Amino acid sequence: MRGSRTLRDLMDFLHFHKPDLVFLLETKMTSCQMGNLKSSVGMEGILCVPRDEEGGGFSGGLCLMWRRNISVSFLSSSFFYIDTMVTWEDGYVCRVTGFYGEPVATRRHLSWHLLRQLASEREGPWLCCGDCNEILVIHEKTGDAIRPQRLIDNFRSALHDCGLYDFDFTGYQFTWDNRRIGTANVKERIDRGFGNLELIQKWGGFLCHHLVTMASDHCPILIENVAPMSEGGGVGRRPRRFIFEEMWSKEEECGQIINQTWRRGGHLDIRFMLGPLGVWAEICWYQI
């Protein structure tokens, strides 16, 4: 975040996409610098964890910023997360956590312990996003040595224990590139968004859009709620009880959604199907 090109990219992102919340990682900035950043980009509020300067280092730094139309209450934070409760204009309340996974593989189990601890602290709709520094399936990495399966399994187990479901994505399949040449090049999908069952039942489906930037080795992630809006424009409407209709099985598109979701993790827990199927049913059936 310290380069002028990175700042320009951030301002362009905010101008074109107008997100309610922005979570930044590895800012390498002090609290004062992040406060100045908030003013520069025109956001209303900010919570930050400054860079870790212990021992003269300049690593880390987390920042959560938001616009005027929402209210954010601080819950807790560390060098690896910022946990909040967010209230939207329509009164809907959701827990939002920005998360940063341990970059050292031998210490990554500490991240999953932390995630489980956060999951146990509160109930209700929960959206979690950030750089987990780990992949969920083997094909989410290319180049260098194959990721040990035990590291992947540890990540998957943590998500399962926390009741978090990986959001689908659009765009380029990788979110991080070490920008080296030839056989030294490594790409991974380590930045993502998750939601628990309460969130999916309340708001429907979510998508992570992998955007493009030349200013960082990570691509920006835009998380979008893709559930249909109510007539009043709100998304906090009372959810429809999900019941799978037998007639849906005759629809080719329904079968495609089930197959895609199954491959992306639906086999771990059938509730993973609720978001994608619920959105499809709302559009194609309930509004007929």
mmCIF file of N, CA and C in Angstrom, residues 18-64:
data_model
loop_
_atom_site.group_PDB
_atom_site.id
_atom_site.type_symbol
_atom_site.label_atom_id
_atom_site.label_comp_id
_atom_site.label_asym_id
_atom_site.label_seq_id
_atom_site.Cartn_x
_atom_site.Cartn_y
_atom_site.Cartn_z
ATOM 1 N N LYS A 18 -17.466 0.755 -5.693
ATOM 2 C CA LYS A 18 -18.179 1.329 -4.549
ATOM 3 C C LYS A 18 -18.545 0.283 -3.485
ATOM 4 N N PRO A 19 -17.585 -0.451 -2.975
ATOM 5 C CA PRO A 19 -17.888 -1.449 -1.936
ATOM 6 C C PRO A 19 -18.245 -0.780 -0.610
ATOM 7 N N ASP A 20 -19.089 -1.435 0.167
ATOM 8 C CA ASP A 20 -19.433 -0.910 1.488
ATOM 9 C C ASP A 20 -18.263 -1.038 2.454
ATOM 10 N N LEU A 21 -17.525 -2.143 2.329
ATOM 11 C CA LEU A 21 -16.397 -2.433 3.215
ATOM 12 C C LEU A 21 -15.167 -2.750 2.387
ATOM 13 N N VAL A 22 -14.003 -2.369 2.894
ATOM 14 C CA VAL A 22 -12.735 -2.692 2.239
ATOM 15 C C VAL A 22 -11.785 -3.248 3.293
ATOM 16 N N PHE A 23 -11.239 -4.427 3.015
ATOM 17 C CA PHE A 23 -10.272 -5.038 3.926
ATOM 18 C C PHE A 23 -8.925 -5.116 3.222
ATOM 19 N N LEU A 24 -7.903 -4.503 3.822
ATOM 20 C CA LEU A 24 -6.557 -4.473 3.258
ATOM 21 C C LEU A 24 -5.611 -5.275 4.139
ATOM 22 N N LEU A 25 -4.710 -6.025 3.495
ATOM 23 C CA LEU A 25 -3.734 -6.832 4.210
ATOM 24 C C LEU A 25 -2.326 -6.445 3.810
ATOM 25 N N GLU A 26 -1.391 -6.729 4.683
ATOM 26 C CA GLU A 26 0.023 -6.467 4.426
ATOM 27 C C GLU A 26 0.238 -5.018 3.980
ATOM 28 N N THR A 27 -0.380 -4.090 4.695
ATOM 29 C CA THR A 27 -0.254 -2.677 4.324
ATOM 30 C C THR A 27 1.138 -2.123 4.613
ATOM 31 N N LYS A 28 1.840 -2.725 5.589
ATOM 32 C CA LYS A 28 3.174 -2.249 6.008
ATOM 33 C C LYS A 28 3.124 -0.780 6.443
ATOM 34 N N MET A 29 1.980 -0.383 7.030
ATOM 35 C CA MET A 29 1.763 1.006 7.418
ATOM 36 C C MET A 29 1.511 1.122 8.914
ATOM 37 N N THR A 30 1.807 2.301 9.461
ATOM 38 C CA THR A 30 1.477 2.614 10.847
ATOM 39 C C THR A 30 0.003 3.008 10.935
ATOM 40 N N SER A 31 -0.508 3.121 12.166
ATOM 41 C CA SER A 31 -1.898 3.548 12.355
ATOM 42 C C SER A 31 -2.129 4.936 11.774
ATOM 43 N N CYS A 32 -1.175 5.826 11.966
ATOM 44 C CA CYS A 32 -1.295 7.186 11.437
ATOM 45 C C CYS A 32 -1.353 7.175 9.917
ATOM 46 N N GLN A 33 -0.509 6.380 9.294
ATOM 47 C CA GLN A 33 -0.498 6.299 7.834
ATOM 48 C C GLN A 33 -1.806 5.731 7.300
ATOM 49 N N MET A 34 -2.368 4.741 7.996
ATOM 50 C CA MET A 34 -3.634 4.167 7.545
ATOM 51 C C MET A 34 -4.778 5.151 7.747
ATOM 52 N N GLY A 35 -4.707 5.965 8.798
ATOM 53 C CA GLY A 35 -5.704 7.012 8.977
ATOM 54 C C GLY A 35 -5.657 8.028 7.851
ATOM 55 N N ASN A 36 -4.465 8.385 7.427
ATOM 56 C CA ASN A 36 -4.315 9.296 6.289
ATOM 57 C C ASN A 36 -4.834 8.653 5.007
ATOM 58 N N LEU A 37 -4.620 7.340 4.883
ATOM 59 C CA LEU A 37 -5.118 6.623 3.708
ATOM 60 C C LEU A 37 -6.636 6.693 3.646
ATOM 61 N N LYS A 38 -7.291 6.493 4.775
ATOM 62 C CA LYS A 38 -8.757 6.563 4.820
ATOM 63 C C LYS A 38 -9.250 7.918 4.320
ATOM 64 N N SER A 39 -8.599 8.982 4.758
ATOM 65 C CA SER A 39 -8.988 10.327 4.327
ATOM 66 C C SER A 39 -8.736 10.520 2.837
ATOM 67 N N SER A 40 -7.642 9.960 2.343
ATOM 68 C CA SER A 40 -7.279 10.127 0.933
ATOM 69 C C SER A 40 -8.285 9.474 -0.002
ATOM 70 N N VAL A 41 -8.831 8.327 0.410
ATOM 71 C CA VAL A 41 -9.733 7.589 -0.479
ATOM 72 C C VAL A 41 -11.202 7.879 -0.182
ATOM 73 N N GLY A 42 -11.478 8.735 0.809
ATOM 74 C CA GLY A 42 -12.841 9.181 1.050
ATOM 75 C C GLY A 42 -13.743 8.193 1.762
ATOM 76 N N MET A 43 -13.168 7.306 2.577
ATOM 77 C CA MET A 43 -13.995 6.382 3.345
ATOM 78 C C MET A 43 -14.385 7.029 4.671
ATOM 79 N N GLU A 44 -15.463 6.517 5.285
ATOM 80 C CA GLU A 44 -16.020 7.140 6.484
ATOM 81 C C GLU A 44 -15.339 6.682 7.768
ATOM 82 N N GLY A 45 -15.114 5.378 7.901
ATOM 83 C CA GLY A 45 -14.561 4.854 9.143
ATOM 84 C C GLY A 45 -13.420 3.892 8.894
ATOM 85 N N ILE A 46 -12.664 3.603 9.968
ATOM 86 C CA ILE A 46 -11.508 2.720 9.816
ATOM 87 C C ILE A 46 -11.207 2.004 11.133
ATOM 88 N N LEU A 47 -10.817 0.745 11.015
ATOM 89 C CA LEU A 47 -10.217 -0.027 12.098
ATOM 90 C C LEU A 47 -8.915 -0.588 11.547
ATOM 91 N N CYS A 48 -7.858 -0.534 12.314
ATOM 92 C CA CYS A 48 -6.589 -0.991 11.761
ATOM 93 C C CYS A 48 -5.728 -1.679 12.806
ATOM 94 N N VAL A 49 -4.887 -2.566 12.327
ATOM 95 C CA VAL A 49 -3.821 -3.188 13.113
ATOM 96 C C VAL A 49 -2.528 -2.764 12.441
ATOM 97 N N PRO A 50 -1.713 -1.934 13.083
ATOM 98 C CA PRO A 50 -0.505 -1.416 12.423
ATOM 99 C C PRO A 50 0.509 -2.512 12.148
ATOM 100 N N ARG A 51 1.455 -2.190 11.302
ATOM 101 C CA ARG A 51 2.517 -3.128 10.945
ATOM 102 C C ARG A 51 3.285 -3.567 12.193
ATOM 103 N N ASP A 52 3.869 -4.729 12.102
ATOM 104 C CA ASP A 52 4.660 -5.278 13.203
ATOM 105 C C ASP A 52 6.092 -4.772 13.086
ATOM 106 N N GLU A 53 6.466 -3.849 13.963
ATOM 107 C CA GLU A 53 7.799 -3.259 13.911
ATOM 108 C C GLU A 53 8.745 -3.871 14.940
ATOM 109 N N GLU A 54 8.310 -4.945 15.566
ATOM 110 C CA GLU A 54 9.155 -5.587 16.573
ATOM 111 C C GLU A 54 10.447 -6.084 15.926
ATOM 112 N N GLY A 55 11.557 -5.744 16.528
ATOM 113 C CA GLY A 55 12.842 -6.165 15.975
ATOM 114 C C GLY A 55 13.238 -5.396 14.736
ATOM 115 N N GLY A 56 12.572 -4.256 14.479
ATOM 116 C CA GLY A 56 12.933 -3.445 13.323
ATOM 117 C C GLY A 56 12.272 -3.880 12.034
ATOM 118 N N GLY A 57 11.324 -4.839 12.123
ATOM 119 C CA GLY A 57 10.664 -5.308 10.914
ATOM 120 C C GLY A 57 9.556 -4.374 10.475
ATOM 121 N N PHE A 58 9.127 -4.521 9.244
ATOM 122 C CA PHE A 58 8.059 -3.683 8.702
ATOM 123 C C PHE A 58 7.076 -4.560 7.941
ATOM 124 N N SER A 59 6.637 -5.647 8.574
ATOM 125 C CA SER A 59 5.731 -6.580 7.918
ATOM 126 C C SER A 59 4.326 -6.431 8.483
ATOM 127 N N GLY A 60 3.368 -7.010 7.761
ATOM 128 C CA GLY A 60 1.990 -7.052 8.228
ATOM 129 C C GLY A 60 1.262 -5.736 8.067
ATOM 130 N N GLY A 61 0.243 -5.566 8.876
ATOM 131 C CA GLY A 61 -0.613 -4.388 8.799
ATOM 132 C C GLY A 61 -1.962 -4.738 8.195
ATOM 133 N N LEU A 62 -3.036 -4.594 8.973
ATOM 134 C CA LEU A 62 -4.394 -4.868 8.509
ATOM 135 C C LEU A 62 -5.231 -3.607 8.627
ATOM 136 N N CYS A 63 -6.212 -3.477 7.747
ATOM 137 C CA CYS A 63 -7.033 -2.267 7.730
ATOM 138 C C CYS A 63 -8.426 -2.602 7.211
ATOM 139 N N LEU A 64 -9.446 -2.191 7.942
ATOM 140 C CA LEU A 64 -10.835 -2.333 7.511
ATOM 141 C C LEU A 64 -11.449 -0.942 7.434
#
